[in-house]
PDB file of C-alpha atoms and ligand atoms in Angstrom:
ATOM      1  CA  MET A   1       0.000   0.000   0.000  1.00 95.00           C
ATOM      2  CA  ILE A   2       2.766   2.503   0.816  1.00 97.00           C
ATOM      3  CA  ASP A   3       4.246   1.956  -2.660  1.00 97.00           C
ATOM      4  CA  LEU A   4       0.865   2.691  -4.235  1.00 97.00           C
ATOM      5  CA  LEU A   5       0.478   5.804  -2.085  1.00 98.00           C
ATOM      6  CA  ARG A   6       3.936   7.043  -3.044  1.00 98.00           C
ATOM      7  CA  LYS A   7       2.891   6.968  -6.699  1.00 97.00           C
ATOM      8  CA  ARG A   8      -0.726   8.079  -6.212  1.00 98.00           C
ATOM      9  CA  ARG A   9      -1.985  11.187  -7.989  1.00 98.00           C
ATOM     10  CA  SER A  10      -5.322  12.202  -9.435  1.00 98.00           C
ATOM     11  CA  VAL A  11      -5.598  11.465 -13.157  1.00 98.00           C
ATOM     12  CA  ARG A  12      -7.892  13.648 -15.256  1.00 98.00           C
ATOM     13  CA  LYS A  13      -7.089  12.548 -18.824  1.00 98.00           C
ATOM     14  CA  PHE A  14      -7.656   9.042 -20.086  1.00 98.00           C
ATOM     15  CA  THR A  15      -7.029   7.030 -23.260  1.00 98.00           C
ATOM     16  CA  GLU A  16      -9.898   5.438 -25.189  1.00 97.00           C
ATOM     17  CA  GLN A  17      -8.982   1.943 -23.955  1.00 98.00           C
ATOM     18  CA  LEU A  18     -11.960   0.276 -22.299  1.00 98.00           C
ATOM     19  CA  ILE A  19     -11.775  -1.466 -18.930  1.00 98.00           C
ATOM     20  CA  GLY A  20     -12.030  -5.258 -19.262  1.00 98.00           C
ATOM     21  CA  ASP A  21     -14.592  -7.419 -17.460  1.00 98.00           C
ATOM     22  CA  GLU A  22     -12.045  -9.044 -15.153  1.00 98.00           C
ATOM     23  CA  ILE A  23     -10.930  -5.658 -13.842  1.00 98.00           C
ATOM     24  CA  LEU A  24     -14.525  -4.474 -13.511  1.00 98.00           C
ATOM     25  CA  GLU A  25     -15.257  -7.467 -11.283  1.00 98.00           C
ATOM     26  CA  LEU A  26     -12.295  -6.572  -9.032  1.00 98.00           C
ATOM     27  CA  LEU A  27     -13.531  -2.988  -8.759  1.00 98.00           C
ATOM     28  CA  LYS A  28     -16.982  -4.223  -7.742  1.00 98.00           C
ATOM     29  CA  GLU A  29     -15.490  -6.585  -5.181  1.00 98.00           C
ATOM     30  CA  THR A  30     -13.463  -3.710  -3.705  1.00 98.00           C
ATOM     31  CA  LEU A  31     -16.582  -1.614  -3.196  1.00 98.00           C
ATOM     32  CA  LEU A  32     -18.487  -4.428  -1.539  1.00 98.00           C
ATOM     33  CA  ARG A  33     -15.558  -5.121   0.811  1.00 98.00           C
ATOM     34  CA  SER A  34     -15.418  -1.516   2.060  1.00 98.00           C
ATOM     35  CA  PRO A  35     -15.879  -1.133   5.804  1.00 98.00           C
ATOM     36  CA  SER A  36     -18.948   0.774   6.996  1.00 98.00           C
ATOM     37  CA  SER A  37     -20.011   2.258  10.299  1.00 97.00           C
ATOM     38  CA  ARG A  38     -21.972  -0.328  12.329  1.00 97.00           C
ATOM     39  CA  ASN A  39     -21.635  -2.499   9.248  1.00 97.00           C
ATOM     40  CA  SER A  40     -24.640  -0.720   7.747  1.00 97.00           C
ATOM     41  CA  GLN A  41     -23.418  -1.466   4.191  1.00 97.00           C
ATOM     42  CA  ALA A  42     -25.645   1.380   3.098  1.00 97.00           C
ATOM     43  CA  CYS A  43     -23.593   2.432   0.079  1.00 98.00           C
ATOM     44  CA  GLU A  44     -24.729   1.641  -3.439  1.00 98.00           C
ATOM     45  CA  PHE A  45     -22.798   2.109  -6.646  1.00 98.00           C
ATOM     46  CA  ILE A  46     -23.769   2.903 -10.211  1.00 98.00           C
ATOM     47  CA  PHE A  47     -21.258   1.872 -12.870  1.00 98.00           C
ATOM     48  CA  VAL A  48     -21.794   4.159 -15.852  1.00 98.00           C
ATOM     49  CA  ASP A  49     -19.965   2.997 -18.976  1.00 98.00           C
ATOM     50  CA  ASP A  50     -22.264   4.560 -21.544  1.00 97.00           C
ATOM     51  CA  LYS A  51     -20.292   7.394 -23.178  1.00 96.00           C
ATOM     52  CA  SER A  52     -23.282   9.687 -23.646  1.00 97.00           C
ATOM     53  CA  SER A  53     -24.336   9.311 -19.991  1.00 98.00           C
ATOM     54  CA  ILE A  54     -20.759  10.007 -18.831  1.00 98.00           C
ATOM     55  CA  GLU A  55     -20.733  13.120 -21.018  1.00 97.00           C
ATOM     56  CA  LYS A  56     -23.977  14.261 -19.388  1.00 98.00           C
ATOM     57  CA  LEU A  57     -22.511  13.643 -15.923  1.00 98.00           C
ATOM     58  CA  ALA A  58     -19.549  15.849 -16.904  1.00 98.00           C
ATOM     59  CA  GLN A  59     -22.040  18.762 -16.872  1.00 98.00           C
ATOM     60  CA  CYS A  60     -22.786  18.218 -13.149  1.00 98.00           C
ATOM     61  CA  LYS A  61     -20.967  21.415 -12.159  1.00 98.00           C
ATOM     62  CA  PRO A  62     -19.441  24.381 -13.984  1.00 98.00           C
ATOM     63  CA  SER A  63     -15.865  23.340 -13.174  1.00 98.00           C
ATOM     64  CA  GLY A  64     -14.044  20.447 -11.558  1.00 98.00           C
ATOM     65  CA  ALA A  65     -15.699  17.656 -13.546  1.00 98.00           C
ATOM     66  CA  SER A  66     -13.433  17.680 -16.605  1.00 98.00           C
ATOM     67  CA  ALA A  67     -12.000  14.246 -15.755  1.00 98.00           C
ATOM     68  CA  LEU A  68     -15.341  12.822 -16.885  1.00 98.00           C
ATOM     69  CA  ASN A  69     -14.808  14.117 -20.436  1.00 98.00           C
ATOM     70  CA  THR A  70     -12.410  11.290 -21.335  1.00 98.00           C
ATOM     71  CA  ALA A  71     -13.269   8.694 -18.659  1.00 98.00           C
ATOM     72  CA  SER A  72     -14.304   5.266 -19.910  1.00 98.00           C
ATOM     73  CA  LEU A  73     -16.049   4.539 -16.617  1.00 98.00           C
ATOM     74  CA  ALA A  74     -17.779   6.684 -14.001  1.00 98.00           C
ATOM     75  CA  VAL A  75     -18.664   5.087 -10.681  1.00 98.00           C
ATOM     76  CA  VAL A  76     -21.346   7.005  -8.814  1.00 98.00           C
ATOM     77  CA  ILE A  77     -21.198   6.470  -5.054  1.00 98.00           C
ATOM     78  CA  LEU A  78     -24.396   6.979  -3.077  1.00 98.00           C
ATOM     79  CA  ALA A  79     -26.270   5.905   0.030  1.00 98.00           C
ATOM     80  CA  ARG A  80     -29.709   6.188   1.568  1.00 97.00           C
ATOM     81  CA  GLU A  81     -29.205   8.907   4.173  1.00 96.00           C
ATOM     82  CA  SER A  82     -31.829   7.497   6.553  1.00 96.00           C
ATOM     83  CA  GLN A  83     -29.892   4.241   6.842  1.00 97.00           C
ATOM     84  CA  THR A  84     -26.833   5.677   8.614  1.00 97.00           C
ATOM     85  CA  VAL A  85     -25.521   8.956  10.035  1.00 98.00           C
ATOM     86  CA  ALA A  86     -22.133   7.924   8.680  1.00 98.00           C
ATOM     87  CA  TRP A  87     -23.098   7.866   5.005  1.00 98.00           C
ATOM     88  CA  ILE A  88     -20.477  10.496   4.128  1.00 98.00           C
ATOM     89  CA  GLU A  89     -17.722   8.532   5.853  1.00 98.00           C
ATOM     90  CA  ASP A  90     -18.874   5.220   4.378  1.00 98.00           C
ATOM     91  CA  CYS A  91     -19.122   6.589   0.840  1.00 98.00           C
ATOM     92  CA  SER A  92     -15.746   8.344   1.228  1.00 98.00           C
ATOM     93  CA  ILE A  93     -14.032   5.127   2.273  1.00 98.00           C
ATOM     94  CA  ALA A  94     -15.553   3.270  -0.677  1.00 98.00           C
ATOM     95  CA  SER A  95     -14.430   6.092  -2.988  1.00 98.00           C
ATOM     96  CA  ILE A  96     -10.778   6.060  -1.946  1.00 98.00           C
ATOM     97  CA  LEU A  97     -10.562   2.266  -1.798  1.00 98.00           C
ATOM     98  CA  LEU A  98     -11.923   2.150  -5.338  1.00 98.00           C
ATOM     99  CA  GLN A  99      -9.282   4.652  -6.422  1.00 98.00           C
ATOM    100  CA  MET A 100      -6.474   2.679  -4.791  1.00 98.00           C
ATOM    101  CA  THR A 101      -7.585  -0.646  -6.282  1.00 98.00           C
ATOM    102  CA  ALA A 102      -7.909   1.055  -9.662  1.00 98.00           C
ATOM    103  CA  GLN A 103      -4.342   2.321  -9.376  1.00 98.00           C
ATOM    104  CA  SER A 104      -3.061  -1.128  -8.395  1.00 98.00           C
ATOM    105  CA  LEU A 105      -4.616  -2.464 -11.625  1.00 98.00           C
ATOM    106  CA  GLY A 106      -2.952   0.141 -13.863  1.00 97.00           C
ATOM    107  CA  LEU A 107      -5.948   2.475 -14.061  1.00 98.00           C
ATOM    108  CA  GLY A 108      -6.053   6.160 -13.194  1.00 98.00           C
ATOM    109  CA  SER A 109      -8.911   7.949 -11.459  1.00 98.00           C
ATOM    110  CA  CYS A 110     -10.191  11.237 -10.126  1.00 98.00           C
ATOM    111  CA  TRP A 111     -12.705  11.938  -7.359  1.00 98.00           C
ATOM    112  CA  ILE A 112     -15.451  14.289  -8.547  1.00 98.00           C
ATOM    113  CA  GLN A 113     -17.156  15.916  -5.581  1.00 98.00           C
ATOM    114  CA  ILE A 114     -20.949  15.964  -5.929  1.00 98.00           C
ATOM    115  CA  ARG A 115     -22.260  16.521  -2.378  1.00 98.00           C
ATOM    116  CA  GLY A 116     -22.380  20.228  -1.535  1.00 98.00           C
ATOM    117  CA  ARG A 117     -21.636  21.386  -5.079  1.00 98.00           C
ATOM    118  CA  GLU A 118     -23.894  23.401  -7.391  1.00 98.00           C
ATOM    119  CA  HIS A 119     -24.789  22.681 -10.998  1.00 98.00           C
ATOM    120  CA  SER A 120     -26.370  26.129 -11.370  1.00 98.00           C
ATOM    121  CA  GLU A 121     -28.172  28.721  -9.273  1.00 97.00           C
ATOM    122  CA  GLU A 122     -31.330  26.623  -9.411  1.00 97.00           C
ATOM    123  CA  LYS A 123     -29.948  23.130  -9.098  1.00 98.00           C
ATOM    124  CA  THR A 124     -27.445  21.254  -6.958  1.00 98.00           C
ATOM    125  CA  SER A 125     -24.977  18.862  -8.568  1.00 98.00           C
ATOM    126  CA  GLU A 126     -26.645  16.099  -6.568  1.00 98.00           C
ATOM    127  CA  THR A 127     -30.087  16.800  -8.055  1.00 98.00           C
ATOM    128  CA  PHE A 128     -28.551  16.995 -11.518  1.00 98.00           C
ATOM    129  CA  VAL A 129     -26.936  13.545 -11.134  1.00 98.00           C
ATOM    130  CA  GLN A 130     -30.095  12.106  -9.526  1.00 98.00           C
ATOM    131  CA  GLU A 131     -32.157  13.237 -12.519  1.00 98.00           C
ATOM    132  CA  ILE A 132     -29.782  11.800 -15.141  1.00 98.00           C
ATOM    133  CA  LEU A 133     -29.496   8.401 -13.442  1.00 98.00           C
ATOM    134  CA  GLU A 134     -33.062   8.240 -12.053  1.00 98.00           C
ATOM    135  CA  ILE A 135     -31.832   8.053  -8.463  1.00 98.00           C
ATOM    136  CA  PRO A 136     -34.625   8.424  -5.874  1.00 97.00           C
ATOM    137  CA  GLU A 137     -34.431  11.597  -3.741  1.00 94.00           C
ATOM    138  CA  GLU A 138     -33.714   9.778  -0.464  1.00 96.00           C
ATOM    139  CA  TYR A 139     -30.396   8.544  -1.860  1.00 98.00           C
ATOM    140  CA  ARG A 140     -27.536  11.008  -1.368  1.00 98.00           C
ATOM    141  CA  VAL A 141     -24.775  11.180  -3.963  1.00 98.00           C
ATOM    142  CA  LEU A 142     -21.338  11.761  -2.483  1.00 98.00           C
ATOM    143  CA  SER A 143     -18.986  11.418  -5.405  1.00 98.00           C
ATOM    144  CA  ILE A 144     -18.353  10.181  -8.883  1.00 99.00           C
ATOM    145  CA  ILE A 145     -15.054   8.421  -9.474  1.00 99.00           C
ATOM    146  CA  ALA A 146     -13.917   9.074 -13.053  1.00 98.00           C
ATOM    147  CA  MET A 147     -11.727   6.238 -14.265  1.00 98.00           C
ATOM    148  CA  GLY A 148      -9.797   4.918 -17.229  1.00 98.00           C
ATOM    149  CA  TYR A 149      -6.314   4.194 -18.482  1.00 98.00           C
ATOM    150  CA  PRO A 150      -4.150   7.264 -17.860  1.00 98.00           C
ATOM    151  CA  GLN A 151      -3.083   9.329 -20.853  1.00 97.00           C
ATOM    152  CA  ASN A 152      -0.030  10.463 -18.905  1.00 85.00           C
ATOM    153  CA  ALA A 153       0.511   9.310 -15.346  1.00 80.00           C
ATOM    154  CA  PRO A 154       1.666  12.167 -13.100  1.00 88.00           C
ATOM    155  CA  SER A 155       4.457  11.175 -10.711  1.00 95.00           C
ATOM    156  CA  GLY A 156       3.892  10.916  -6.988  1.00 97.00           C
ATOM    157  CA  ARG A 157       4.803  13.732  -4.626  1.00 97.00           C
ATOM    158  CA  PRO A 158       8.445  13.680  -3.504  1.00 97.00           C
ATOM    159  CA  PHE A 159       9.064  12.720   0.124  1.00 98.00           C
ATOM    160  CA  SER A 160      10.747  16.107   0.666  1.00 98.00           C
ATOM    161  CA  GLU A 161       7.380  17.866   0.060  1.00 97.00           C
ATOM    162  CA  LEU A 162       5.600  16.086   2.907  1.00 98.00           C
ATOM    163  CA  ASP A 163       4.878  18.416   5.837  1.00 98.00           C
ATOM    164  CA  PHE A 164       5.704  16.402   8.917  1.00 97.00           C
ATOM    165  CA  ASN A 165       4.892  19.484  11.073  1.00 96.00           C
ATOM    166  CA  LYS A 166       1.281  18.389  10.752  1.00 96.00           C
ATOM    167  CA  ILE A 167       1.934  15.279  12.790  1.00 97.00           C
ATOM    168  CA  HIS A 168       2.011  15.726  16.567  1.00 97.00           C
ATOM    169  CA  LEU A 169       2.995  13.544  19.473  1.00 96.00           C
ATOM    170  CA  ASN A 170       0.559  13.067  22.365  1.00 97.00           C
ATOM    171  CA  ILE A 171      -0.773  16.643  22.463  1.00 95.00           C
ATOM    172  CA  PHE A 172      -1.595  19.432  20.031  1.00 94.00           C
ATOM    173  CA  PRO A 173       1.353  21.862  20.049  1.00 93.00           C
ATOM    174  CA  LEU A 174       1.046  25.444  21.333  1.00 86.00           C
ATOM    175  CA  ARG A 175       1.444  27.776  18.384  1.00 82.00           C
ATOM    176  CA  GLU A 176       2.416  31.423  18.440  1.00 78.00           C
ATOM    177  CA  THR A 177      -0.735  32.314  16.516  1.00 69.00           C
ATOM    178  CA  ASP A 178      -3.028  30.546  19.076  1.00 57.00           C
TER     179      ASP A 178
HETATM  180  C1  FMN B   1     -13.100  14.897  -1.189  1.00 65.65           C
HETATM  181  C2  FMN B   1     -12.400  15.170  -2.496  1.00 65.65           C
HETATM  182  C3  FMN B   1     -13.068  15.853  -3.481  1.00 65.65           C
HETATM  183  C4  FMN B   1     -12.440  16.099  -4.704  1.00 65.65           C
HETATM  184  N1  FMN B   1     -13.161  16.692  -5.705  1.00 65.65           N
HETATM  185  C5  FMN B   1     -12.579  16.877  -6.910  1.00 65.65           C
HETATM  186  C6  FMN B   1     -13.343  17.388  -7.993  1.00 65.65           C
HETATM  187  O1  FMN B   1     -14.531  17.663  -7.882  1.00 65.65           O
HETATM  188  N2  FMN B   1     -12.722  17.544  -9.181  1.00 65.65           N
HETATM  189  C7  FMN B   1     -11.395  17.222  -9.381  1.00 65.65           C
HETATM  190  O2  FMN B   1     -10.907  17.382 -10.496  1.00 65.65           O
HETATM  191  N3  FMN B   1     -10.649  16.722  -8.357  1.00 65.65           N
HETATM  192  C8  FMN B   1     -11.206  16.530  -7.148  1.00 65.65           C
HETATM  193  N4  FMN B   1     -10.489  15.962  -6.127  1.00 65.65           N
HETATM  194  C9  FMN B   1      -9.066  15.645  -6.336  1.00 65.65           C
HETATM  195  C10 FMN B   1      -8.205  16.691  -5.609  1.00 65.65           C
HETATM  196  O3  FMN B   1      -8.269  17.900  -6.318  1.00 65.65           O
HETATM  197  C11 FMN B   1      -6.770  16.149  -5.516  1.00 65.65           C
HETATM  198  O4  FMN B   1      -6.763  14.976  -4.745  1.00 65.65           O
HETATM  199  C12 FMN B   1      -5.833  17.183  -4.902  1.00 65.65           C
HETATM  200  O5  FMN B   1      -5.714  18.318  -5.708  1.00 65.65           O
HETATM  201  C13 FMN B   1      -4.440  16.594  -4.691  1.00 65.65           C
HETATM  202  O6  FMN B   1      -3.908  16.119  -5.916  1.00 65.65           O
HETATM  203  P1  FMN B   1      -3.461  14.613  -6.076  1.00 65.65           P
HETATM  204  O7  FMN B   1      -4.672  13.728  -5.861  1.00 65.65           O
HETATM  205  O8  FMN B   1      -2.929  14.504  -7.485  1.00 65.65           O
HETATM  206  O9  FMN B   1      -2.414  14.322  -5.041  1.00 65.65           O
HETATM  207  C14 FMN B   1     -11.092  15.688  -4.912  1.00 65.65           C
HETATM  208  C15 FMN B   1     -10.426  15.009  -3.901  1.00 65.65           C
HETATM  209  C16 FMN B   1     -11.069  14.738  -2.715  1.00 65.65           C
HETATM  210  C17 FMN B   1     -10.335  13.945  -1.649  1.00 65.65           C
END
């Protein structure tokens, strides 16, 4: 895992190569193995591989969804809010695990934030996605993971850029600004 993390970066441009069935099955297995608070297993997942639907999803917000323009797969991550207070955490864990498994299989991916974003003044990004994919209102959409084979894989962040000042021992440090 640490080797994967050392190389991990968001990928926003993909080739036209499609994702094979064997890999798709591994991605599905990953999602269903994600931990969830109180084991609610409330998350559900929509695999969108239809190009025209992915293109529509790319319109979910004015900026920040460009990775969907070339993605061969979009995985929409959602949960019924009434089933668990931890739906954001559960969907987030599923999202990042999906991204890490994708990377381990040679794919690239980018998290597209849907919850809390706006499509326009009249419509949230969530409502926009719900309408396109016919998702009932009680299901909350956290993210869409745009995926595909990377056009150019960005290199991981160098160790020297990591800010170890953010890691504390036993107690939060007193800072001059506090
Ligand atoms: C919760 C979350 C939401 C994100 N939303 C978006 C998004 O809507 N669009 C996008 O292009 N990238 C999005 N990203 C990717 C971040 O921009 C990216 O992780 C960050 O800039 C660091 O770059 P890196 O992943 O290459 O290390 C999101 C990442 C996270 C964790």
